[in-house]
Short mmCIF file of C-alpha atoms and ligand atoms in Angstrom, two decimals:
data_model
loop_
_atom_site.label_atom_id
_atom_site.label_comp_id
_atom_site.label_asym_id
_atom_site.label_seq_id
_atom_site.Cartn_x
_atom_site.Cartn_y
_atom_site.Cartn_z
CA MET A 1 -28.01 -10.46 11.26
CA LYS A 2 -28.24 -7.01 9.69
CA VAL A 3 -26.23 -6.44 6.50
CA LEU A 4 -23.89 -3.45 6.88
CA LEU A 5 -21.80 -3.90 3.72
CA SER A 6 -23.05 -6.02 0.85
CA GLU A 7 -20.84 -8.15 -1.40
CA GLU A 8 -21.06 -5.47 -4.09
CA GLN A 9 -20.08 -2.69 -1.70
CA LEU A 10 -17.17 -4.75 -0.40
CA GLN A 11 -15.86 -5.41 -3.92
CA GLN A 12 -16.09 -1.71 -4.80
CA GLY A 13 -14.20 -0.74 -1.65
CA ILE A 14 -11.52 -3.33 -2.28
CA ALA A 15 -11.07 -2.22 -5.90
CA ARG A 16 -10.58 1.33 -4.64
CA MET A 17 -8.05 0.23 -2.02
CA ALA A 18 -6.16 -1.82 -4.62
CA ALA A 19 -6.01 1.16 -6.97
CA GLU A 20 -4.60 3.33 -4.16
CA ILE A 21 -2.02 0.69 -3.24
CA ASN A 22 -1.00 0.24 -6.90
CA GLN A 23 -0.58 3.97 -7.22
CA ARG A 24 1.45 4.33 -4.04
CA PHE A 25 3.85 1.38 -4.61
CA GLY A 26 4.07 1.27 -8.38
CA ARG A 27 5.99 -1.72 -9.75
CA GLN A 28 8.21 -2.22 -6.71
CA PRO A 29 7.96 -5.61 -5.00
CA LEU A 30 5.61 -5.59 -2.02
CA THR A 31 5.42 -8.03 0.87
CA ILE A 32 1.87 -8.32 2.15
CA ILE A 33 1.53 -9.43 5.76
CA CYS A 34 -1.83 -11.01 6.41
CA VAL A 35 -2.87 -10.52 10.05
CA MET A 36 -4.48 -13.85 10.76
CA THR A 37 -7.15 -14.93 10.86
CA GLY A 38 -9.61 -12.15 10.14
CA SER A 39 -7.89 -10.69 7.08
CA ILE A 40 -7.59 -13.84 4.95
CA ILE A 41 -10.59 -13.10 2.75
CA LEU A 42 -9.63 -9.45 2.27
CA VAL A 43 -6.05 -10.44 1.41
CA ALA A 44 -7.23 -13.06 -1.08
CA ASP A 45 -9.43 -10.53 -2.88
CA LEU A 46 -7.01 -7.60 -2.60
CA ILE A 47 -3.78 -9.19 -3.83
CA ARG A 48 -5.41 -10.38 -7.05
CA GLN A 49 -5.88 -6.73 -7.95
CA LEU A 50 -2.31 -5.69 -7.20
CA GLU A 51 0.02 -5.12 -10.14
CA MET A 52 3.47 -5.29 -8.53
CA PRO A 53 5.30 -8.54 -7.69
CA VAL A 54 3.71 -9.60 -4.39
CA LYS A 55 5.15 -11.78 -1.64
CA LEU A 56 2.84 -13.07 1.03
CA GLY A 57 3.50 -13.67 4.72
CA SER A 58 1.37 -13.94 7.81
CA ILE A 59 1.41 -13.08 11.48
CA HIS A 60 -1.03 -14.46 13.98
CA THR A 61 -2.66 -12.29 16.59
CA SER A 62 -5.53 -12.83 18.92
CA SER A 63 -7.02 -10.34 21.28
CA TYR A 64 -10.53 -11.60 21.83
CA ARG A 65 -10.99 -14.60 24.10
CA GLY A 66 -14.39 -15.66 22.89
CA GLU A 67 -15.93 -12.41 24.00
CA THR A 68 -16.51 -9.05 22.33
CA LYS A 69 -14.14 -7.32 24.79
CA ARG A 70 -10.42 -7.10 24.20
CA GLY A 71 -8.08 -9.31 26.22
CA ASP A 72 -4.28 -9.40 26.26
CA LEU A 73 -2.81 -9.32 22.78
CA GLN A 74 -0.92 -12.41 21.70
CA LEU A 75 1.40 -12.24 18.72
CA ASP A 76 2.90 -15.23 16.88
CA ALA A 77 5.44 -14.08 14.30
CA SER A 78 7.03 -17.47 13.64
CA MET A 79 5.62 -17.71 10.09
CA LEU A 80 7.01 -14.40 8.80
CA PRO A 81 9.35 -14.38 5.78
CA ASP A 82 12.64 -12.46 5.84
CA LEU A 83 11.67 -8.77 5.81
CA THR A 84 15.11 -7.16 5.75
CA ASP A 85 14.89 -4.01 3.57
CA ALA A 86 11.48 -5.11 2.30
CA GLN A 87 8.62 -2.84 1.38
CA VAL A 88 5.80 -4.18 3.54
CA LEU A 89 2.04 -3.69 3.72
CA ILE A 90 0.33 -5.07 6.82
CA VAL A 91 -3.30 -5.98 6.11
CA ASP A 92 -5.84 -6.45 8.90
CA ASP A 93 -9.59 -6.86 8.91
CA ILE A 94 -10.55 -4.05 11.28
CA PHE A 95 -9.02 -1.18 13.22
CA ASP A 96 -10.76 -1.00 16.57
CA THR A 97 -8.73 0.25 19.57
CA GLY A 98 -5.58 0.21 17.41
CA HIS A 99 -3.50 -1.98 19.70
CA THR A 100 -3.21 -4.87 17.24
CA LEU A 101 -1.99 -2.85 14.28
CA ASP A 102 0.32 -0.81 16.49
CA ALA A 103 1.92 -3.94 17.98
CA VAL A 104 2.23 -5.70 14.61
CA SER A 105 3.63 -2.59 12.95
CA ARG A 106 6.26 -2.10 15.67
CA HIS A 107 7.27 -5.73 15.41
CA ILE A 108 7.61 -5.64 11.62
CA GLN A 109 9.65 -2.44 11.84
CA SER A 110 11.98 -4.07 14.37
CA LEU A 111 12.75 -6.77 11.77
CA GLY A 112 14.42 -4.27 9.46
CA ALA A 113 11.73 -3.62 6.86
CA ALA A 114 12.49 -0.57 4.72
CA ASP A 115 8.95 0.78 4.60
CA VAL A 116 5.91 -0.41 6.54
CA GLY A 117 2.41 0.56 5.42
CA THR A 118 -0.93 -0.55 6.82
CA ALA A 119 -4.31 -1.34 5.32
CA VAL A 120 -7.60 -2.32 6.94
CA LEU A 121 -10.97 -3.19 5.50
CA LEU A 122 -12.88 -1.50 8.32
CA TYR A 123 -12.12 1.43 10.60
CA LYS A 124 -14.42 1.48 13.60
CA HIS A 125 -15.04 5.00 14.80
CA GLY A 126 -14.96 6.21 18.38
CA ARG A 127 -12.87 3.32 19.69
CA GLN A 128 -9.25 4.42 19.18
CA GLU A 129 -7.06 4.16 22.25
CA ILE A 130 -3.76 5.09 20.64
CA GLU A 131 -2.51 7.49 18.01
CA PHE A 132 -2.02 5.55 14.76
CA ASP A 133 -2.47 6.53 11.12
CA VAL A 134 -3.75 3.75 8.86
CA ASP A 135 -2.60 4.28 5.26
CA PHE A 136 -5.40 2.51 3.38
CA ILE A 137 -8.96 2.13 4.68
CA GLY A 138 -11.80 0.32 2.96
CA PHE A 139 -14.76 1.60 4.97
CA ASP A 140 -15.44 3.73 8.02
CA ILE A 141 -18.03 2.05 10.22
CA PRO A 142 -19.86 3.02 13.41
CA ASP A 143 -19.04 1.45 16.78
CA GLU A 144 -20.85 -1.85 16.39
CA PHE A 145 -19.62 -5.42 16.59
CA VAL A 146 -19.43 -6.77 13.05
CA VAL A 147 -18.91 -10.22 11.59
CA GLY A 148 -18.48 -11.80 8.16
CA TYR A 149 -15.99 -11.49 5.31
CA GLY A 150 -13.30 -12.85 7.64
CA LEU A 151 -14.48 -11.33 10.90
CA ASP A 152 -15.72 -13.68 13.58
CA TYR A 153 -17.66 -13.92 16.78
CA GLN A 154 -16.33 -16.81 18.89
CA GLY A 155 -14.76 -18.31 15.78
CA ILE A 156 -17.88 -18.37 13.62
CA TYR A 157 -19.40 -16.21 10.85
CA ARG A 158 -16.07 -15.66 9.02
CA ASN A 159 -17.54 -17.23 5.89
CA LEU A 160 -20.41 -14.77 5.45
CA PRO A 161 -19.92 -13.03 2.08
CA TYR A 162 -21.09 -9.70 3.53
CA VAL A 163 -20.23 -7.70 6.67
CA GLY A 164 -23.09 -7.83 9.14
CA VAL A 165 -24.00 -6.46 12.53
CA MET A 166 -25.04 -9.11 15.00
CA GLU A 167 -28.48 -8.77 16.48
CA SER A 168 -29.51 -10.08 19.88
CA ASP A 169 -30.75 -13.44 18.61
CA ASP A 170 -27.40 -14.00 16.83
CA LEU A 171 -25.65 -13.88 20.22
CA SER A 172 -27.24 -17.03 21.61
CA PRO A 173 -24.85 -20.03 21.37
CA ASP A 174 -27.15 -22.10 19.14
CA ALA A 175 -28.16 -19.24 16.82
P1 IMP B 201 -7.80 -3.65 18.09
O1 IMP B 201 -6.50 -4.23 18.57
O2 IMP B 201 -8.67 -3.22 19.23
O3 IMP B 201 -7.67 -2.58 17.05
O4 IMP B 201 -8.62 -4.82 17.51
C1 IMP B 201 -8.33 -5.35 16.31
C2 IMP B 201 -8.74 -6.80 16.27
O5 IMP B 201 -9.89 -7.07 17.08
C3 IMP B 201 -9.13 -7.12 14.85
O6 IMP B 201 -8.03 -7.65 14.16
C4 IMP B 201 -10.25 -8.12 15.03
O7 IMP B 201 -9.72 -9.41 15.06
C5 IMP B 201 -10.84 -7.82 16.39
N1 IMP B 201 -12.10 -7.03 16.28
C6 IMP B 201 -12.27 -5.73 16.59
N2 IMP B 201 -13.53 -5.33 16.37
C7 IMP B 201 -14.17 -6.40 15.88
C8 IMP B 201 -15.53 -6.62 15.43
O8 IMP B 201 -16.41 -5.74 15.42
N3 IMP B 201 -15.82 -7.88 15.00
C9 IMP B 201 -14.91 -8.88 14.98
N4 IMP B 201 -13.63 -8.72 15.37
C10 IMP B 201 -13.27 -7.49 15.82
MG1 MG B 202 -7.78 -9.77 13.94
#
């Protein structure tokens, strides 16, 4: 595993994102939607640096079926709180092709939220398949498959405290 973003770099990036979010939303209540499962660690770190009253909800998506290629997107919105007229910030781990954030954002808008913003820890360059502007970005990264700090490969590596790039010996099942 090659370290791409250290714990220190991650915390600096998250502090910067939090400051931008505080500035943009002020003291108005904000409902954070955690895109499960990859964004749980980011959300946990980020919301503790937010100054407005925060509500927390989650939506479950999965696009990878145990591989590093995208499959059909599945969206489970059954755990969302009432979002009518709410000011919402959707938080995901990584923006890759853009399909996940686009689908989640459309869905949240259809539920009557007043304002829907988006934040991602990582923005992977050269992979976008649709036009979509992310409001808050932690780090721009090159087109490499990354794990750690919430991001997984086949369900593992989410607990790494840093973001790493998998190397060929990490790909074997018993690595
Ligand atoms: P998108 O729909 O292509 O933008 O993909 C977004 C989702 O794919 C993210 O929420 C991640 O769960 C997953 N994903 C994309 N790239 C990576 C990666 O490099 N490592 C781990 N998961 C990834
Ligand atoms: Mg995800």
